[in-house]
Structures are given as structure tokens and as C-alpha cells.
Coordinates of C-alpha atoms in Angstrom, one line a residue:
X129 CA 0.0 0.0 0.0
X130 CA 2.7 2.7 0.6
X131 CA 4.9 2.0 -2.4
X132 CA 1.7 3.4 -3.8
X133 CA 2.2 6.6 -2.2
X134 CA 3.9 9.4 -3.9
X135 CA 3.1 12.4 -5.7
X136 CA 0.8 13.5 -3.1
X137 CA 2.8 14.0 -0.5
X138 CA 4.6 16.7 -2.6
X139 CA 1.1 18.6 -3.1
X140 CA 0.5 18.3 0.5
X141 CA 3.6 19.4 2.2
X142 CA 3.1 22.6 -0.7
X143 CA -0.3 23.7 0.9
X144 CA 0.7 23.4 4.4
X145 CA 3.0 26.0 4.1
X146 CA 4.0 29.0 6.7
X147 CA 1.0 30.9 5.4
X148 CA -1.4 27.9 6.4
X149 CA -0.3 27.8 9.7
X150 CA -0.8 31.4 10.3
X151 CA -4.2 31.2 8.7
X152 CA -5.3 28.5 10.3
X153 CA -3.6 30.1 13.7
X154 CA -5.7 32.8 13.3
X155 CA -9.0 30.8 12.5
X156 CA -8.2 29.0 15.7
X157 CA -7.6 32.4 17.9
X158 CA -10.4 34.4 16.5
X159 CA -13.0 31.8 16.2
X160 CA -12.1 28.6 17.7
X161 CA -13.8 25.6 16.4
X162 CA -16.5 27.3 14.9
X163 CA -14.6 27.5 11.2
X164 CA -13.4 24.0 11.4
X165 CA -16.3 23.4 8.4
X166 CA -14.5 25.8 6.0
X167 CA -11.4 23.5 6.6
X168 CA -13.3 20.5 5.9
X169 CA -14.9 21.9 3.2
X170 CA -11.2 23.2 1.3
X171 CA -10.1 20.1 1.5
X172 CA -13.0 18.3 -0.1
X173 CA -12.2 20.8 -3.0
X174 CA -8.9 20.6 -3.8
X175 CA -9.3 16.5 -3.3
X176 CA -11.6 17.0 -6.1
X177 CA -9.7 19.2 -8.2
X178 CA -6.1 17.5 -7.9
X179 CA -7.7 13.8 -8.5
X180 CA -8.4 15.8 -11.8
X181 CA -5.5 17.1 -12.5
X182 CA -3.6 14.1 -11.8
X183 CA -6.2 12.4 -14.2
X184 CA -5.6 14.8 -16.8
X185 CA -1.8 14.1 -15.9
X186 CA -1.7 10.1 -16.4
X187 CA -3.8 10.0 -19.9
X188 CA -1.9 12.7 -21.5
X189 CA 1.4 12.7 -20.4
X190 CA 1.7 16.1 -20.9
X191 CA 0.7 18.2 -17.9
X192 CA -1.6 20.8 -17.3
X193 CA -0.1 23.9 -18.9
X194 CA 0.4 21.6 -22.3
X195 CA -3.1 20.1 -22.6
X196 CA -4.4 23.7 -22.1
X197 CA -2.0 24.6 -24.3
X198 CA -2.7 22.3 -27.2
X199 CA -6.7 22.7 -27.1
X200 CA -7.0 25.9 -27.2
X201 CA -6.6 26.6 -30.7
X202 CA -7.2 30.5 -31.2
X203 CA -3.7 32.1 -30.9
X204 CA -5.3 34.7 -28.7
X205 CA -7.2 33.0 -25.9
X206 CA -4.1 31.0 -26.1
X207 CA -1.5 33.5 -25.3
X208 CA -4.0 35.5 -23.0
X209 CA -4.2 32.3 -20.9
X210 CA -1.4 31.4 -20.8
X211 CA 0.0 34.7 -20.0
X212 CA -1.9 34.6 -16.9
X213 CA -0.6 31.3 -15.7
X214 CA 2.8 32.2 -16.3
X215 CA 2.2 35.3 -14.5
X216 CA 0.4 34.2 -11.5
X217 CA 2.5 30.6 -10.9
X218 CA 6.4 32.6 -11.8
X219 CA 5.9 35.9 -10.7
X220 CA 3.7 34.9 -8.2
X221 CA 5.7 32.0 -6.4
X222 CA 8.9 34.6 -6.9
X223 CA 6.8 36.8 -4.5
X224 CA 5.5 34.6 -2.5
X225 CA 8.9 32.2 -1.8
X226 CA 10.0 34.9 0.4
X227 CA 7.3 33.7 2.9
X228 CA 8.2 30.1 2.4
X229 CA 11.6 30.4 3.8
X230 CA 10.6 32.8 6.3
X231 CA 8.7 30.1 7.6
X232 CA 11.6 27.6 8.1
X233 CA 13.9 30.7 9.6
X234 CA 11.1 31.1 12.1
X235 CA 11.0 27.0 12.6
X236 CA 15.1 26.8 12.6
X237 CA 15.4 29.8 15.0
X238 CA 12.9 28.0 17.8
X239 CA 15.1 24.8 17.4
X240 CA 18.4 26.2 17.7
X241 CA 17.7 29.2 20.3
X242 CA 19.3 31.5 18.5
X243 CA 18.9 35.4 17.8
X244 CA 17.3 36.2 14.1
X245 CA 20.2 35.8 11.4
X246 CA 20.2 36.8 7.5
X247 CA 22.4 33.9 6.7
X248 CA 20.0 31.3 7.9
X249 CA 18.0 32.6 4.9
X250 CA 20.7 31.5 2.6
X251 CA 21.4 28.4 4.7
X252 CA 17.3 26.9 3.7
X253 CA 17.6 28.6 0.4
X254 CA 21.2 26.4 -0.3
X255 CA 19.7 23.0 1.1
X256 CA 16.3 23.7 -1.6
X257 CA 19.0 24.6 -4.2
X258 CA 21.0 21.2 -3.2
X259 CA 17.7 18.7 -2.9
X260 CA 16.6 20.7 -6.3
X261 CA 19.9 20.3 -8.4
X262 CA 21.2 17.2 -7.2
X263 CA 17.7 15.4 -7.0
X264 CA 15.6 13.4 -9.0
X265 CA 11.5 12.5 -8.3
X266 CA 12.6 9.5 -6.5
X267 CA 14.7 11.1 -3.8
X268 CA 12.0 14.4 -3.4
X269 CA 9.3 11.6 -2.4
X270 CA 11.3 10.4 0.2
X271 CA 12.2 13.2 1.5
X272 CA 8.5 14.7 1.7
X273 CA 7.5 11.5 3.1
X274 CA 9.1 12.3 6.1
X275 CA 8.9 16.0 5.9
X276 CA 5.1 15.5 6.0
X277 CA 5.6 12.8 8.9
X278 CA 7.1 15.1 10.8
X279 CA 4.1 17.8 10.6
X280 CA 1.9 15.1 10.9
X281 CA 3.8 14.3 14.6
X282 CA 4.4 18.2 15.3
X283 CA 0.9 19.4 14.8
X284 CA -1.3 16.4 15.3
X285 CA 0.1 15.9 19.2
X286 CA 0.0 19.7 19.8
X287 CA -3.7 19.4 19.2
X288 CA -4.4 15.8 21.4
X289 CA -1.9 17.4 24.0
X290 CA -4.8 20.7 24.4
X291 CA -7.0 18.2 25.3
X292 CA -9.7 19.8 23.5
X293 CA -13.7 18.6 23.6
X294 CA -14.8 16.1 20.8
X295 CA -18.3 17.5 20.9
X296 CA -17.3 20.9 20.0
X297 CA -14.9 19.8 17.1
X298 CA -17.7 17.7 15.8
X299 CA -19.9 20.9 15.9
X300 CA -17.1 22.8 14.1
X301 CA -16.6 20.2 11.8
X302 CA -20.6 19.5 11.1
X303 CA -22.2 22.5 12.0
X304 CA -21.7 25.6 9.5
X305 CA -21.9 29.2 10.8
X306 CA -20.5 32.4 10.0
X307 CA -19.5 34.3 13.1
X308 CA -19.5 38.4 12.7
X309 CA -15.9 39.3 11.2
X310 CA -15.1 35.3 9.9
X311 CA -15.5 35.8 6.2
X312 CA -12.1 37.0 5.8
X313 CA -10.8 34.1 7.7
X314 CA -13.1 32.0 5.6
X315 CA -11.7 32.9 2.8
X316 CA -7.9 32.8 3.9
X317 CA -8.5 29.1 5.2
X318 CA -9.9 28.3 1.7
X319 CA -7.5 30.4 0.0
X320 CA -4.6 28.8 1.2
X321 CA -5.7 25.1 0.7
X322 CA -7.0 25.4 -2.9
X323 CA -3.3 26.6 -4.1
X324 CA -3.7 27.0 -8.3
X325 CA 0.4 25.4 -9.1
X326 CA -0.8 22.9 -6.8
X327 CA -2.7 21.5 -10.2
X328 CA -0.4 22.1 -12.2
X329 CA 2.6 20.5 -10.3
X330 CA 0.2 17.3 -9.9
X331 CA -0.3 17.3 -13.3
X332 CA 3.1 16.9 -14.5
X333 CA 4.4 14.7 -11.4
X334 CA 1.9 11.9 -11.5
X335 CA 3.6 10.8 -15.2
X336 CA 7.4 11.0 -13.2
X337 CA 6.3 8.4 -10.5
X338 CA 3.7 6.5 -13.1
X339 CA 3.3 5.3 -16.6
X340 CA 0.1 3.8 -17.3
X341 CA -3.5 3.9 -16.3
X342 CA -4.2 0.9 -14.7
X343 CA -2.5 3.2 -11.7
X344 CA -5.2 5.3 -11.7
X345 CA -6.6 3.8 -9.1
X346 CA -2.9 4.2 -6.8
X347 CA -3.0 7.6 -8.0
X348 CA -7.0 8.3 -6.3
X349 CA -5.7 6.3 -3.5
X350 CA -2.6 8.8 -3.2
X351 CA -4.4 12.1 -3.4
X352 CA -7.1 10.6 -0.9
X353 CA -4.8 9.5 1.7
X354 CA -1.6 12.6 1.1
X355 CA -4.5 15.3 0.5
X356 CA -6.4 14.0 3.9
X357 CA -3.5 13.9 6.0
X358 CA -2.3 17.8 5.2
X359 CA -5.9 18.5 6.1
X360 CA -5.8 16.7 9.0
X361 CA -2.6 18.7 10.2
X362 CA -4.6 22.1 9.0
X363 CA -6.7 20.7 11.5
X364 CA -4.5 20.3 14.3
X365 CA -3.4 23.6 13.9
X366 CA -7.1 25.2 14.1
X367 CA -7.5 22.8 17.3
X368 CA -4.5 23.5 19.3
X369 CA -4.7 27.6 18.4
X370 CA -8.0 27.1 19.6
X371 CA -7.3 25.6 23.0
X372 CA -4.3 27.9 23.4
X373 CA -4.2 30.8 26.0
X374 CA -3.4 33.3 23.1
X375 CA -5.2 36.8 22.3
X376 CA -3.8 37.5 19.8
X377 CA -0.7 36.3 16.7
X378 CA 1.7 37.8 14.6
X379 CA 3.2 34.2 13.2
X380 CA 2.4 30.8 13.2
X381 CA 5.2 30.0 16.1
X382 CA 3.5 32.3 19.0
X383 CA 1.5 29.3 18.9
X384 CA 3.8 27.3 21.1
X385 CA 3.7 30.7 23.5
X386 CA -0.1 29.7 24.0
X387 CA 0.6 25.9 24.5
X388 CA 3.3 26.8 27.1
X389 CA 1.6 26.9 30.2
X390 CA 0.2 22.7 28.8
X391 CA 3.9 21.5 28.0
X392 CA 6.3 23.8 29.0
X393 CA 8.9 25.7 27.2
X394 CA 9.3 22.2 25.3
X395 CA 6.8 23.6 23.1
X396 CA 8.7 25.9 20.6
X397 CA 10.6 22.6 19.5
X398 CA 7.4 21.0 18.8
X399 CA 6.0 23.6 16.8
X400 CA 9.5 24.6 15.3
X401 CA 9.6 21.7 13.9
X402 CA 6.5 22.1 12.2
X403 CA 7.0 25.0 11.1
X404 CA 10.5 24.5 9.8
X405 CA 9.2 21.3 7.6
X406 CA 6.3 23.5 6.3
X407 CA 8.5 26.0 5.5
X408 CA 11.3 24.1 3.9
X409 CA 8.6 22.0 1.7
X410 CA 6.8 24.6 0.4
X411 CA 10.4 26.6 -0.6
X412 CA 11.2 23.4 -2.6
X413 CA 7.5 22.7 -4.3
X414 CA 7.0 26.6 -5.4
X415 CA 10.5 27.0 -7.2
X416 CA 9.7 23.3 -8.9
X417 CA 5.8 24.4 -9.8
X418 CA 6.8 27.7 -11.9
X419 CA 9.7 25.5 -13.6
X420 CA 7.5 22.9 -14.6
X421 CA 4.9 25.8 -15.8
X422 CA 7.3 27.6 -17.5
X423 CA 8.9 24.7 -19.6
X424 CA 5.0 23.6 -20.3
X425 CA 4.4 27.2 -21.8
X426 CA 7.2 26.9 -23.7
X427 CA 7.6 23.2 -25.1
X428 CA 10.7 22.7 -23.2
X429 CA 12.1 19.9 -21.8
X430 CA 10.9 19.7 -18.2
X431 CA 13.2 17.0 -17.0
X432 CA 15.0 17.8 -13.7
X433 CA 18.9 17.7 -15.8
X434 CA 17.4 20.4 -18.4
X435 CA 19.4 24.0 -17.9
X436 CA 16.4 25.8 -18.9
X437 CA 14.2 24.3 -16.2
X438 CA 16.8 24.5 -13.5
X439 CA 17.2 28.1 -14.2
X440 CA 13.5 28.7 -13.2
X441 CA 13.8 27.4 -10.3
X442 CA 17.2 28.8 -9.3
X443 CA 15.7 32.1 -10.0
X444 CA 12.7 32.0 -8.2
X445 CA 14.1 30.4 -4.9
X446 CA 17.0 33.2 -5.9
X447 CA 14.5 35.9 -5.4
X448 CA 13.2 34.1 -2.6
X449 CA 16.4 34.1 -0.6
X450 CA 17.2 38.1 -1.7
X451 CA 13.8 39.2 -0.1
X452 CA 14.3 37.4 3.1
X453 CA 17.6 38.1 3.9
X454 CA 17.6 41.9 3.0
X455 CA 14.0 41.9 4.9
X456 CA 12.2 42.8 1.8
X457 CA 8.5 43.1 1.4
X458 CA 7.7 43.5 -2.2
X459 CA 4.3 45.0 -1.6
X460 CA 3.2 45.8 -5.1
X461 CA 4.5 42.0 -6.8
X462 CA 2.8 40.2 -3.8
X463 CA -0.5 42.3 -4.6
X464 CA 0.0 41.6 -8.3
X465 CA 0.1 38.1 -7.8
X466 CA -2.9 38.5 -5.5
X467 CA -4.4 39.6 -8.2
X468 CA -3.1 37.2 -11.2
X469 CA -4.1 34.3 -9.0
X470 CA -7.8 35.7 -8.0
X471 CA -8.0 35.5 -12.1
X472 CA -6.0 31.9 -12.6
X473 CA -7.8 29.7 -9.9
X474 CA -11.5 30.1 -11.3
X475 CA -10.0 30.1 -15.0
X476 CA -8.1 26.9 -14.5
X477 CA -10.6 25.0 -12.7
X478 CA -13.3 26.3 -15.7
X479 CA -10.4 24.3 -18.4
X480 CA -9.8 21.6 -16.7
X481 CA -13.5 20.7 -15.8
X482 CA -13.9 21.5 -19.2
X483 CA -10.6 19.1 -20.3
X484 CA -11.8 16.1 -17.8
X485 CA -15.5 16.1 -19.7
X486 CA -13.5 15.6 -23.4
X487 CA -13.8 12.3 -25.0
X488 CA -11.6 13.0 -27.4
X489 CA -8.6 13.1 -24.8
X490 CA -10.4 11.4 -21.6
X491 CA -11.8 8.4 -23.1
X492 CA -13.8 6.4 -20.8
X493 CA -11.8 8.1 -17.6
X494 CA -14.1 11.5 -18.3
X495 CA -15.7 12.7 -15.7
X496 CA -18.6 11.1 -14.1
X497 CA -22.3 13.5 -13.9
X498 CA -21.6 13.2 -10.1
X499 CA -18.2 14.6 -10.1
X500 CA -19.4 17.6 -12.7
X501 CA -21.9 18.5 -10.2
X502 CA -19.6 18.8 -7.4
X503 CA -17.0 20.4 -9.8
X504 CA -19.6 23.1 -10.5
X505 CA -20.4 24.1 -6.9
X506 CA -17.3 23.6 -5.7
X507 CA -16.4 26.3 -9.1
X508 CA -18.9 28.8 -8.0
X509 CA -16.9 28.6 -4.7
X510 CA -13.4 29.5 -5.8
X511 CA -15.3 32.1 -8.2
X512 CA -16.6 33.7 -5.2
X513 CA -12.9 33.6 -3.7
X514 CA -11.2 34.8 -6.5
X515 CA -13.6 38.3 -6.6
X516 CA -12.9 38.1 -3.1
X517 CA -9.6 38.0 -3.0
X518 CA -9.1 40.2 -6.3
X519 CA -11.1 43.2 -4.2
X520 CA -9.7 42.4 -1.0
X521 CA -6.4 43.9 -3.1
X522 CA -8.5 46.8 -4.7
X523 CA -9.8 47.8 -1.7
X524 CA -6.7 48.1 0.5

């Protein structure tokens, strides 16, 4: 059963990033179980979505960005689109790497003790550029395997150790409300779950780990069981913020301030932990998304020895790294992106419903009337999200 694991793990460990704990933090603080429900229901949605991209991924062979690509056949829809995916998923991730390896410098700080440092920026950035360079599919599974284990162990057991009431989480869980001042939250905990490269990035890795489609049911079983588990540590987090003493948070690690009076001091290696695997995952999976977008858009070879895709990478964990260490906050790129990506999600998931329902390319793996019909609310959703988020930026 787990030699059937694999691509999955990389989608998971890329939407429980630094900005997911926070979020869900937050959730937790403001709210306490009472958003649980918008949790639950993000991670019923991107389930859905990435089982299709990964479909999309094992018939074609070609990944997201191609098939898009190659069946759109008026020059300008086709450049317009894909103009917007290159913008939101390179530009974007460029922008929003920064925050990735924040994340781990926040994590690696807790473990070691130490004061803040702008060479431990460089120090995450040069292990991604290693694992990156040196690496192969084979050896990133592994590696997020355990990555992901160690969230799992982190967050999971921050939450039991709260102690928290079953009856409640069941009612957060079951029991949709909307408390004055959530929808914001809402939309963040959604937000950060439903992550647009993570399609793409499924797309093209599924045809790296497999080759034919009588996997397709190891690939459902994948994105079930990798896809469940990052939810269940979103969870966690919403749990244990929850039950914590805190008032108030400026970061996802002044969470293991509110679990100190439950554990001790103890509990900034827990939680640094966590949040240095978060951080480190997501500053591997972002750079590797935008390279395999990029080489997609452009025909190129997207094998991991190819200069051109290396060079994506490079330069987006690059910019990465330069923002962090020289404390940068590239206001007007991170609102652009806000922006490109309030535009991409709701178009992509419009094309790949779209894709998934095509004979022609689908065969007898085209969507089923059932999954169309959750593919259409769960659309009108992200729709809503994506004006949301687009005038969230507008407005401020």
C-alpha cells in the first residue's frame, strides 16, 4: 500500500506552508472551532480538483499547462491564458517564496535558540538549491514522506496534548456558521488550501512516478490519503490555536507561547519543527511548480537535468532568498500576484473541468455527472474567492 504513495505527499507538504499555519492560527484564535467546516470543506475541493488534474496528468502525459495549451486553438485565448498562468505561478511564487523560507527561519530559530540571522535565509535557500539540483523525483518523495511525517507528529500531538472537547470539534466540523468578522478568515483558510500550481505540479508529477493507467486507481488512493493527512494537520493547527491561552498572533510560532503553560517551554521545539518542515517543503515545491509551468508554456524539456528548467527554479528560490535576507516586502509584486491568481484559480478549474469532460482526450476516464456537479459548486466557490480576493487587493 505505501509504495503506492507518492506524488501526493509533494502537493500536501506545498499547501501546508507557513502561510497555512498562520491562517489557520488565526482561525483558531479568532474563532475557535467554529470555522473548522471551511477546513473541511477546502479540503473536499482541492481533493476533487487535484484527483483531476492528476487524471488529466496520467492519460496525457503532458501536464496541465500543455493540454491547455494544445486545445486551445485560437492564438489569442491561447496567449491570454497562458500569460496569466505564467504570470500568477512565476511571478507569483517569486513573490511569494519569500514567505516560504521565512517560515523555516522562524522554525530553525525555535530549534536552535538563536537570535534572528540573514544567513540562515541563505542556509534553507542552499539546502532547496541542493535537494533541487542534485535530485531526482525519486529522492524528493522520500524526502517529503518524512517532511510531511514530521508535521503530521508536530501538529497532530500539539492538538491531542490541548485536550480539547470532541463534541465541539464535531460541531465545528458538522455544524456551518459564519460568526460576525469570519469571512475573511473563511476565505484565507480556503484560500490557502485550494493553491492553483498545486494542479499544475500534480499534473506533471503523476507521469514521473507513473506510466500507465491501470495506476489510476494508486493515483485516487494517493491524493485521498496525502490530500487528507495535510488536512488533518490544518486541522490540528485550528484545534490546538483554539485551545491555546493566546489573544492575539503575529506568526504561526506564537502558537507554542499559547501551548506553554500545557507542556512547557518544550513547546517551541514542537511547533518549530512544524513550522520548519512547512517551511522548507513549500520553498522546494514553489520554485519546482513555476519551472515545470514555464517549460510547459514553452515546449521545453521539463526533466529535472534540463538548464532551462533548472534556471527557473534557481531564480525563483533566488528571489526568494534576496527578499528574506535583506527583509524585503515586495508590496506591489505580492498584490499583483494576488491579483493574477484571484484571475488563474477560477479560470483553470473552468479548463480543466472542461478538459476532464473531453472524450476525445479522456476516453472512458471522463468525468462522471456526479463529479461535474460537485465540480460546479465547488467552481462557483473558488469564483466567489477569487472576486474576493481580487477586491480584497483593490480595496486596501
Amino acid at each position: 500500500m505505501f509504495k503506492k504513495i507518492g506524488p501526493g505527499f509533494l502537493i500536501a507538504a506545498a499547501f501546508v506552508g507557513p502561510g497555512t499555519i498562520a491562517a489557520c492560527t488565526l482561525a483558531g484564535v479568532g474563532f475557535g472551532f467554529t470555522l473548522l467546516w471551511a477546513m473541511l470543506l477546502s479540503i473536499a475541493t482541492t481533493m476533487m480538483f487535484q484527483e483531476m488534474a492528476a487524471r488529466v496528468g496520467i492519460l496525457t502525459k503532458k501536464g496541465l499547462t500543455a493540454s491547455i495549451r494544445e486545445e486551445l486553438t485560437r492564438p489569442w485565448i491561447r496567449v491570454s491564458v497562458l500569460g496569466i498562468i505564467l504570470a500568477a505561478i512565476v511571478v507569483g511564487n517569486a513573490a511569494y517564496e519569500a514567505g516560504n523560507i521565512g517560515g523555516a527561519v522562524l522554525g530553525l530559530e525555535a530549534l536552535l535558540g538563536s537570535e534572528p540571522s540573514p544567513w540562515y535565509s541563505w542556509l534553507i535557500g542552499g539546502c532547496a538549491f541542493v535537494l533541487l539540483f542534485a535530485g531526482s523525483y525519486k529522492m524528493l518523495e522520500k524526502i517529503f514522506v518524512g517532511l510531511v511525517m514530521m508535521m503530521s507528529i508536530s501538529f497532530i500531538l500539539a492538538a491531542i496534548l490541548t485536550k480539547p472537547e470532541v463534541s465541539s470539534i464535531l460541531s465545528g466540523l458538522f455544524s456551518p456558521s459564519l460568526p460576525e468578522g469570519s469571512l475573511l478568515t473563511v476565505v484565507a483558510l480556503i484560500g490557502t488550501t485550494v493553491v492553483p500550481y498545486n494542479l499544475f505540479l500534480h499534473a506533471s508529477l503523476v507521469s514521473e512516478k507513473w506510466n500507465s493507467i491501470d495506476d489510476l486507481k494508486a493515483i485516487r488512493w494517493d491524493t485521498i490519503l496525502s490530500i487528507g493527512l495535510g488536512g488533518l494537520i490544518s486541522i490540528a493547527i485550528v484545534i490546538a490555536a483554539a485551545s491555546s491561552q493566546l489573544t492575539e498572533v503575529s506568526s504561526g510560532l506564537d502558537l507554542a507561547k499559547g501551548l506553554e503553560p500545557l507542556y512547557g517551554t518544550s513547546s517551541k521545539y514542537f511547533l518549530g519543527v512544524g513550522l520548519f518542515a512547512a517551511g522548507i517543503t513549500s520553498a522546494i515545491t514553489a520554485p519546482l511548480a513555476a519551472a515545470y509551468v514555464t517549460a510547459s508554456c514553452f515546449n521545453w524539456d521539463s526533466s529535472f537535468k534540463s538548464w532551462r528548467f533548472r534556471a527557473v527554479w534557481a531564480s525563483v528560490l533566488l528571489a526568494g532568498v534576496s527578499f528574506q535576507s535583506l527583509n524585503l516586502k515586495p508590496i506591489e509584486i505580492i498584490k499583483f500576484a494576488q491579483v493574477a491568481n484571484g484571475l488563474l484559480l477560477p479560470v483553470i478549474c473552468i479548463f480543466l473541468l472542461w478538459i476532464v469532460n473531453k472524450r476525445s482526450l479522456m476516453g472512458i476516464y471522463k468525468n462522471k455527472i456526479w463529479q461535474n456537479i460537485l465540480g460546479l459548486i465547488f467552481l462557483l466557490l473558488i469564483i466567489s474567492l477569487g472576486v474576493k480576493s481580487i477586491w480584497s487587493v483593490i480595496s486596501s
